[in-house]
Coordinates of C-alpha atoms and ligand atoms in Angstrom, one line a residue:
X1464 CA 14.5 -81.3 -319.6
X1465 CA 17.2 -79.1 -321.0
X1466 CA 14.7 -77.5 -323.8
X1467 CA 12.4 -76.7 -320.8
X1468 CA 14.7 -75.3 -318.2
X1469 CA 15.9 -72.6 -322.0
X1470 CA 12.3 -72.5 -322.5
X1471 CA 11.2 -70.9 -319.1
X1472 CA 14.5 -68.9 -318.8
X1473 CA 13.5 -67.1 -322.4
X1474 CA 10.0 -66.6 -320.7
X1475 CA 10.8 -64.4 -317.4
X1476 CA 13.8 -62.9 -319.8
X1477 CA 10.6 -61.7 -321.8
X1478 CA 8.5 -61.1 -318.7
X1479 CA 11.6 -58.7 -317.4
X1480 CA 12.0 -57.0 -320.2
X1481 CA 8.2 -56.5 -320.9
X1482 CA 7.7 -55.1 -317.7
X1483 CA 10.3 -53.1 -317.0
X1484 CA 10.7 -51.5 -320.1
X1485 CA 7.8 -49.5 -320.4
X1486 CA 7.6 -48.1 -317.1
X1487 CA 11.5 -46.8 -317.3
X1488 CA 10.4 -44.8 -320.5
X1489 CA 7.1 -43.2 -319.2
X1490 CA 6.7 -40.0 -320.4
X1491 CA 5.8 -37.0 -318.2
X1492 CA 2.1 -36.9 -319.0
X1493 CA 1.7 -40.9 -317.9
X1494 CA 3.8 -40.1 -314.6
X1495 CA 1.4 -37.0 -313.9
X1496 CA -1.3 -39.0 -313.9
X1497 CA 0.3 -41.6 -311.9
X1498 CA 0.6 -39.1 -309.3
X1499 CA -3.0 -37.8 -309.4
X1500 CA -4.3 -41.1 -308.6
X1501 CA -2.8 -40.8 -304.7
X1502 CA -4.4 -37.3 -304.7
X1503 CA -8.5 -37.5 -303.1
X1504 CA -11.0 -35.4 -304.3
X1505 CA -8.9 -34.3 -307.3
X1506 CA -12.0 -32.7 -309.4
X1507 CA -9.8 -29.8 -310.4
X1508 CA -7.6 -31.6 -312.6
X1509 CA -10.5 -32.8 -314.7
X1510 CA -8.2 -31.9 -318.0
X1511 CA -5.2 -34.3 -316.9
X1512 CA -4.7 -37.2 -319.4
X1513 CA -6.9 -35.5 -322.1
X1514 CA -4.7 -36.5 -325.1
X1515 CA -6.1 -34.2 -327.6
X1516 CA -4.7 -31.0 -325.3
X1517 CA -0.9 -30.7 -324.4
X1518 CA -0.1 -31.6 -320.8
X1519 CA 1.0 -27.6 -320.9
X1520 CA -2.4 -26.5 -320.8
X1521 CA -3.4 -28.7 -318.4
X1522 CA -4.9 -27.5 -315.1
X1523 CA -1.8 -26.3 -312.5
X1524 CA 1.1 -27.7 -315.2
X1525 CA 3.9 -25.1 -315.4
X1526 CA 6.1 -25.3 -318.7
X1527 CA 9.1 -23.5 -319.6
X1528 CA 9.2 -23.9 -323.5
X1529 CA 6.9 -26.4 -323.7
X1530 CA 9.1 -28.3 -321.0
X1531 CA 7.7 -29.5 -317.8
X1532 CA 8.4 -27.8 -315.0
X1533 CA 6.3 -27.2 -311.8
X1534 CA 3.2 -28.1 -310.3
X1535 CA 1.2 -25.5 -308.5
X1536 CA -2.1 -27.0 -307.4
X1537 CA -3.7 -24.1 -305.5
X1538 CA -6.8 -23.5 -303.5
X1539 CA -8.2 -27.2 -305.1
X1540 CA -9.3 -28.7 -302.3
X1541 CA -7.1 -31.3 -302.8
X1542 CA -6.3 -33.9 -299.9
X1543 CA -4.8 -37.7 -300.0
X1544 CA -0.9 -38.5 -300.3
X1545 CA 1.6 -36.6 -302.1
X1546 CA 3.2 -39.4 -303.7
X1547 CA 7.1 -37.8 -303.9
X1548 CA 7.7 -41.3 -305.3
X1549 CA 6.2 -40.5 -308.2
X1550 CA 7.2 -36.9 -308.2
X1551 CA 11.0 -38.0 -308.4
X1552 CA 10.4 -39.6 -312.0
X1553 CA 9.8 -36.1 -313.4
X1554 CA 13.4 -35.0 -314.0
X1555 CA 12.7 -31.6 -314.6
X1556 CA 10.5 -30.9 -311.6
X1557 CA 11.3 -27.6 -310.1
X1558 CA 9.1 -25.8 -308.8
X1559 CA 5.9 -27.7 -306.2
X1560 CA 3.2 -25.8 -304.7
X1561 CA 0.1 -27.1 -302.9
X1562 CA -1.0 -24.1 -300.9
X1563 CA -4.5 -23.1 -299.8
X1564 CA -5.5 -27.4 -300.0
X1565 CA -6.4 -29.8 -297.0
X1566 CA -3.4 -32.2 -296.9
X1567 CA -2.9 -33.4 -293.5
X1568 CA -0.1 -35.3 -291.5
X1569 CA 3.7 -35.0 -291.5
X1570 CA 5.4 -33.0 -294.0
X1571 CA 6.1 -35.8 -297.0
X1572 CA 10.1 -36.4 -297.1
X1573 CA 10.8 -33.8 -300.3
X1574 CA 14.8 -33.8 -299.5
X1575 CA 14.9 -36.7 -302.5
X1576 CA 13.6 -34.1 -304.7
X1577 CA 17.2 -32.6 -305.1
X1578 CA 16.9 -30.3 -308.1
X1579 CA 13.8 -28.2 -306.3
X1580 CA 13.8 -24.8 -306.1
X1581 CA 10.6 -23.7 -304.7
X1582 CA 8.9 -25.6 -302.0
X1583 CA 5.3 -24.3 -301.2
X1584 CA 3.1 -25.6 -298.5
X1585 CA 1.1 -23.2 -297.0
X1586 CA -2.2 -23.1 -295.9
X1587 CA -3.3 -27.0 -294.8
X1588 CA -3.2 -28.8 -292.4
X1589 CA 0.5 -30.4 -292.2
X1590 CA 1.6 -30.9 -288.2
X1591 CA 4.2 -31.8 -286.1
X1592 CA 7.6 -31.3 -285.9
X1593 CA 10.3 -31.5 -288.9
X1594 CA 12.9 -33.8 -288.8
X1595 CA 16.3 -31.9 -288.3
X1596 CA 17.2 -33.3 -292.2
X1597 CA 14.3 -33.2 -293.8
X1598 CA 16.0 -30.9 -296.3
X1599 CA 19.6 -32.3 -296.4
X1600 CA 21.1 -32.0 -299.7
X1601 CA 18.5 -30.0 -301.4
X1602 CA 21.0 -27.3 -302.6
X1603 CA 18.7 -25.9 -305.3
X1604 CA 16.2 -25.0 -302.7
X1605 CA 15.5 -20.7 -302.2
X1606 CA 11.8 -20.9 -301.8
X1607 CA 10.5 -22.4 -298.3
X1608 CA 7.0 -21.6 -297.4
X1609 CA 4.9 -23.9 -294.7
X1610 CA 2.6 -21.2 -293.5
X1611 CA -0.3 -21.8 -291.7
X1612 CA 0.0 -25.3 -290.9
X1613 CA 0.7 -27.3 -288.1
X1614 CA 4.0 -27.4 -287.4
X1615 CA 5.8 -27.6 -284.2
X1616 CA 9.2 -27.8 -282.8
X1617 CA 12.4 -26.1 -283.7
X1618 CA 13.5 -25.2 -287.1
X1619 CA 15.0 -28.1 -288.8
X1620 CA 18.7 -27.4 -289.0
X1621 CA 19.3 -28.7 -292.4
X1622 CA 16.5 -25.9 -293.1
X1623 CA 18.8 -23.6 -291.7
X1624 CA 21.9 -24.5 -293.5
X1625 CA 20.3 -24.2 -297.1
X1626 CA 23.1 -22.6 -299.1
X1627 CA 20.4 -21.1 -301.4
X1628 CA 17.6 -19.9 -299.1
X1629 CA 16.4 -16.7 -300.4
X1630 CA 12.5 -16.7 -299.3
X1631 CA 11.2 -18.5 -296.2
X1632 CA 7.5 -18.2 -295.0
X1633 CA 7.1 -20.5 -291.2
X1634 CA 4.1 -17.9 -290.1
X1635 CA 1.6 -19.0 -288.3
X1636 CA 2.7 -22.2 -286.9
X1637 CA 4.1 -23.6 -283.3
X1638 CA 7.1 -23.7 -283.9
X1639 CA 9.1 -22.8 -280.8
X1640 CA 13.1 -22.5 -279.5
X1641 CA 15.2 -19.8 -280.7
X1642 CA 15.8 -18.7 -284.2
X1643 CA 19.0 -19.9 -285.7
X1644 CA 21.4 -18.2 -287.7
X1645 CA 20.5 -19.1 -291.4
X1646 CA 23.6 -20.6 -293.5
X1647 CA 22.2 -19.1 -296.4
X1648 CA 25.4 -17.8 -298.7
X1649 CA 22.8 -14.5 -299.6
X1650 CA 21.0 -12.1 -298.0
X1651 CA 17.4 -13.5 -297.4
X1652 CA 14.9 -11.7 -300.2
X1653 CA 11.8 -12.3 -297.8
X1654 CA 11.4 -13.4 -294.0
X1655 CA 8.3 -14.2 -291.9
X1656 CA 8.1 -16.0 -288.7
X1657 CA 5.5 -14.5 -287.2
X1658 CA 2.9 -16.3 -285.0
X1659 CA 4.7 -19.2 -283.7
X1660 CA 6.4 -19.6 -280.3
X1661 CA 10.0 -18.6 -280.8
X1662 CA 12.3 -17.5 -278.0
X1663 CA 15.5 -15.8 -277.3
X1664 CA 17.7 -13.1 -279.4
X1665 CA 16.7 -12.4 -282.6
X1666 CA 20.1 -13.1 -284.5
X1667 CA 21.8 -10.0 -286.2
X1668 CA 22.2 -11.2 -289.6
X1669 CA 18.5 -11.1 -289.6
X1670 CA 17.5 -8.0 -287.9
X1671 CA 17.5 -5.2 -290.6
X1672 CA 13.6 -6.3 -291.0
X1673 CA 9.9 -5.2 -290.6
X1674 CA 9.0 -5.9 -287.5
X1675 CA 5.9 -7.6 -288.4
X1676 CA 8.4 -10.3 -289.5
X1677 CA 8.6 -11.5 -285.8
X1678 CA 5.5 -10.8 -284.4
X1679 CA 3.1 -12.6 -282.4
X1680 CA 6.2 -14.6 -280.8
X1681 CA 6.1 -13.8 -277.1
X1682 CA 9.5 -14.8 -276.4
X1683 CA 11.7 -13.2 -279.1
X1684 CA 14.0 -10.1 -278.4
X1685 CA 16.5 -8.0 -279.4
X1686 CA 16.6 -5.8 -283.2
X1687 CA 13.7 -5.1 -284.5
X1688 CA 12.3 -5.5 -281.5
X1689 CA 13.0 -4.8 -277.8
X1690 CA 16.4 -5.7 -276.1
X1691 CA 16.4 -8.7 -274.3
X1692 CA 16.2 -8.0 -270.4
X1693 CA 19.8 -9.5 -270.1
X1694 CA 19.2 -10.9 -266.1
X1695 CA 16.0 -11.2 -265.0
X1696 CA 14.4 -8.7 -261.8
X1697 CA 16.2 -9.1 -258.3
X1698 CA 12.5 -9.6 -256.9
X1699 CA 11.9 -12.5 -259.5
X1700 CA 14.3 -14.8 -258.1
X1701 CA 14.2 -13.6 -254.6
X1702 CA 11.1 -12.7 -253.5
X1703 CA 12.0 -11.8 -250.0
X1704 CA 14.8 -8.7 -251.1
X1705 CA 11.2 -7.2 -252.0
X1706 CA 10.1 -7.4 -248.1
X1707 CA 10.9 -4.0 -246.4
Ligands
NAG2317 C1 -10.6 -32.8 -324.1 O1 -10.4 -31.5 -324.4 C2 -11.1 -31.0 -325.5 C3 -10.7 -29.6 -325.8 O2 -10.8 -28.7 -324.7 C4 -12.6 -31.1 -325.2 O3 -13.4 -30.6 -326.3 C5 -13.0 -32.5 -324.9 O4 -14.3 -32.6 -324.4 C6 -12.1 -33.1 -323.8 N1 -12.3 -34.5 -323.7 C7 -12.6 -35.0 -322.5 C8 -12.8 -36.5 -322.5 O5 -12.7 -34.4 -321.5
NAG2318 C1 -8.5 -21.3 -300.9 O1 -9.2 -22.2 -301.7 C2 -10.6 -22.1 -301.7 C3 -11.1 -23.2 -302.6 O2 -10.7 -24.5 -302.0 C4 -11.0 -20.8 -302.2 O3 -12.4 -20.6 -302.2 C5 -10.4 -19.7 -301.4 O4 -10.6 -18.4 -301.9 C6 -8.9 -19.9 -301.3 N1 -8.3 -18.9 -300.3 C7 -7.2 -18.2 -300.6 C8 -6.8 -17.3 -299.5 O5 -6.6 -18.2 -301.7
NAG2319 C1 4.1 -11.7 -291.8 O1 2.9 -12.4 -291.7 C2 1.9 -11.7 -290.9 C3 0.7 -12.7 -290.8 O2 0.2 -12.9 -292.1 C4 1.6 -10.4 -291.5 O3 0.7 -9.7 -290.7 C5 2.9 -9.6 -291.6 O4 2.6 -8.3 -292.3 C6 3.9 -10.3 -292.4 N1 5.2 -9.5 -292.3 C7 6.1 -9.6 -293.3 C8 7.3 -8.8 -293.1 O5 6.0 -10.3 -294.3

């Protein structure tokens, strides 16, 4: 009895250790490909797990001295899940783009990905709204671009009150309410909110820009663009002071 009771003890010890201790050393090759797998229609990256080439030279791998670094998986017709999961066991992971593809559905929950800097989503088919702190914590973050998706609703607050924002792209979505005044400790490098359904004053902080920056937002006033009408027309709200 006793032998047996050792006997099975030694065996999930092994099991344990067999199992966990491989997967807690993968490298970053064996975690890309981990990640491909969630991705459909993934063609593009027909070089990824080809040993006899470095993982540098594979397609859309970016390496800083032969270091992984960033993924920028453009205009590849790629669609599926993004599996952030997977995308957290790549320590050095700093830069993720996946503009110009068809992934659809809510924005994936990147705030885990703490030490990114640039976050690029434009042009697919992400909709609906942001959670207000889907990017809590994330104070590496300068470069936010969701262009040309689907996205609705105000901007997330914790996207607001990025300490490092220096380039935001929300063009050409729906999102609507008024713009907020960005936390950002610098002077934002590049702005565009144009096409959406923002409202109210543009804030100050934010008005030394092109124009073009706000446009096609039928509620937005103030610097750069016209003043706000600051009470609206007598005849508005009573029709009848209009009667002779
Ligand atoms: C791996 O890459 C080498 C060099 O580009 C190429 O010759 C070879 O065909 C590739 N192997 C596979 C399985 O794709
Ligand atoms: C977007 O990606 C497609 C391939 O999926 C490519 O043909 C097209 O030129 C790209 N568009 C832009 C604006 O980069
Ligand atoms: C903002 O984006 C719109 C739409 O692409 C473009 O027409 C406009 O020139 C851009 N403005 C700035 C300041 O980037």
């Amino acid at each position: 009895m006793a032998f047996h009771k050792a006997h099975n003890w030694l065996l999930i010890l092994f099991f344990v250790l067999a199992t966990s201790v491989p997967s807690m050393a993968d490298t970053d090759p064996q975690i890309l490909i981990k990640f491909k797998r969630s991705l459909s229609n993934s063609e593009a990256l027909h070089n990824w797990g080809n040993d006899s080439i470095s993982m540098c030279k594979w397609v859309g791998i970016l390496c800083m001295k032969e270091n992984f670094h960033g993924l920028t998986l453009e205009g590849m017709g790629l669609s599926g899940v993004i599996d952030v999961d997977t995308l957290l066991e790549l320590s050095t992971l700093r830069s993720f783009s996946v503009m110009n593809n068809s992934f659809e559905g809510s924005m994936p929950d990147f705030k885990r990905l703490v030490g990114l800097r640039k976050l690029i989503l434009s042009k697919n088919k992400f909709y609906g709204e942001i959670h207000d702190d889907a990017f809590a914590g994330m104070k590496n973050l300068k470069g936010v671009f969701l262009a040309e998706n689907g996205f609705k609703g105000n901007i997330p607050k914790s996207l607001a009150e990025l300490p490092n924002l220096l380039d935001l792209d929300l063009h050409g979505n729906s999102f609507q309410g008024r713009i907020p005044e960005f936390q950002t400790k610098q002077h934002l490098r590049f702005l565009n909110l144009s096409y959406n359904q923002f409202e109210g004053p543009i804030p100050p902080k934010i008005s030394d820009r092109d124009p073009s920056a706000y446009a096609g937002n039928k509620g937005l006033c103030e610097k750069p663009l016209s003043p706000c009408l600051t009470s609206p027309p007598q005849e508005a709200s009573h029709p009848y002071n209009s009667y002779p």
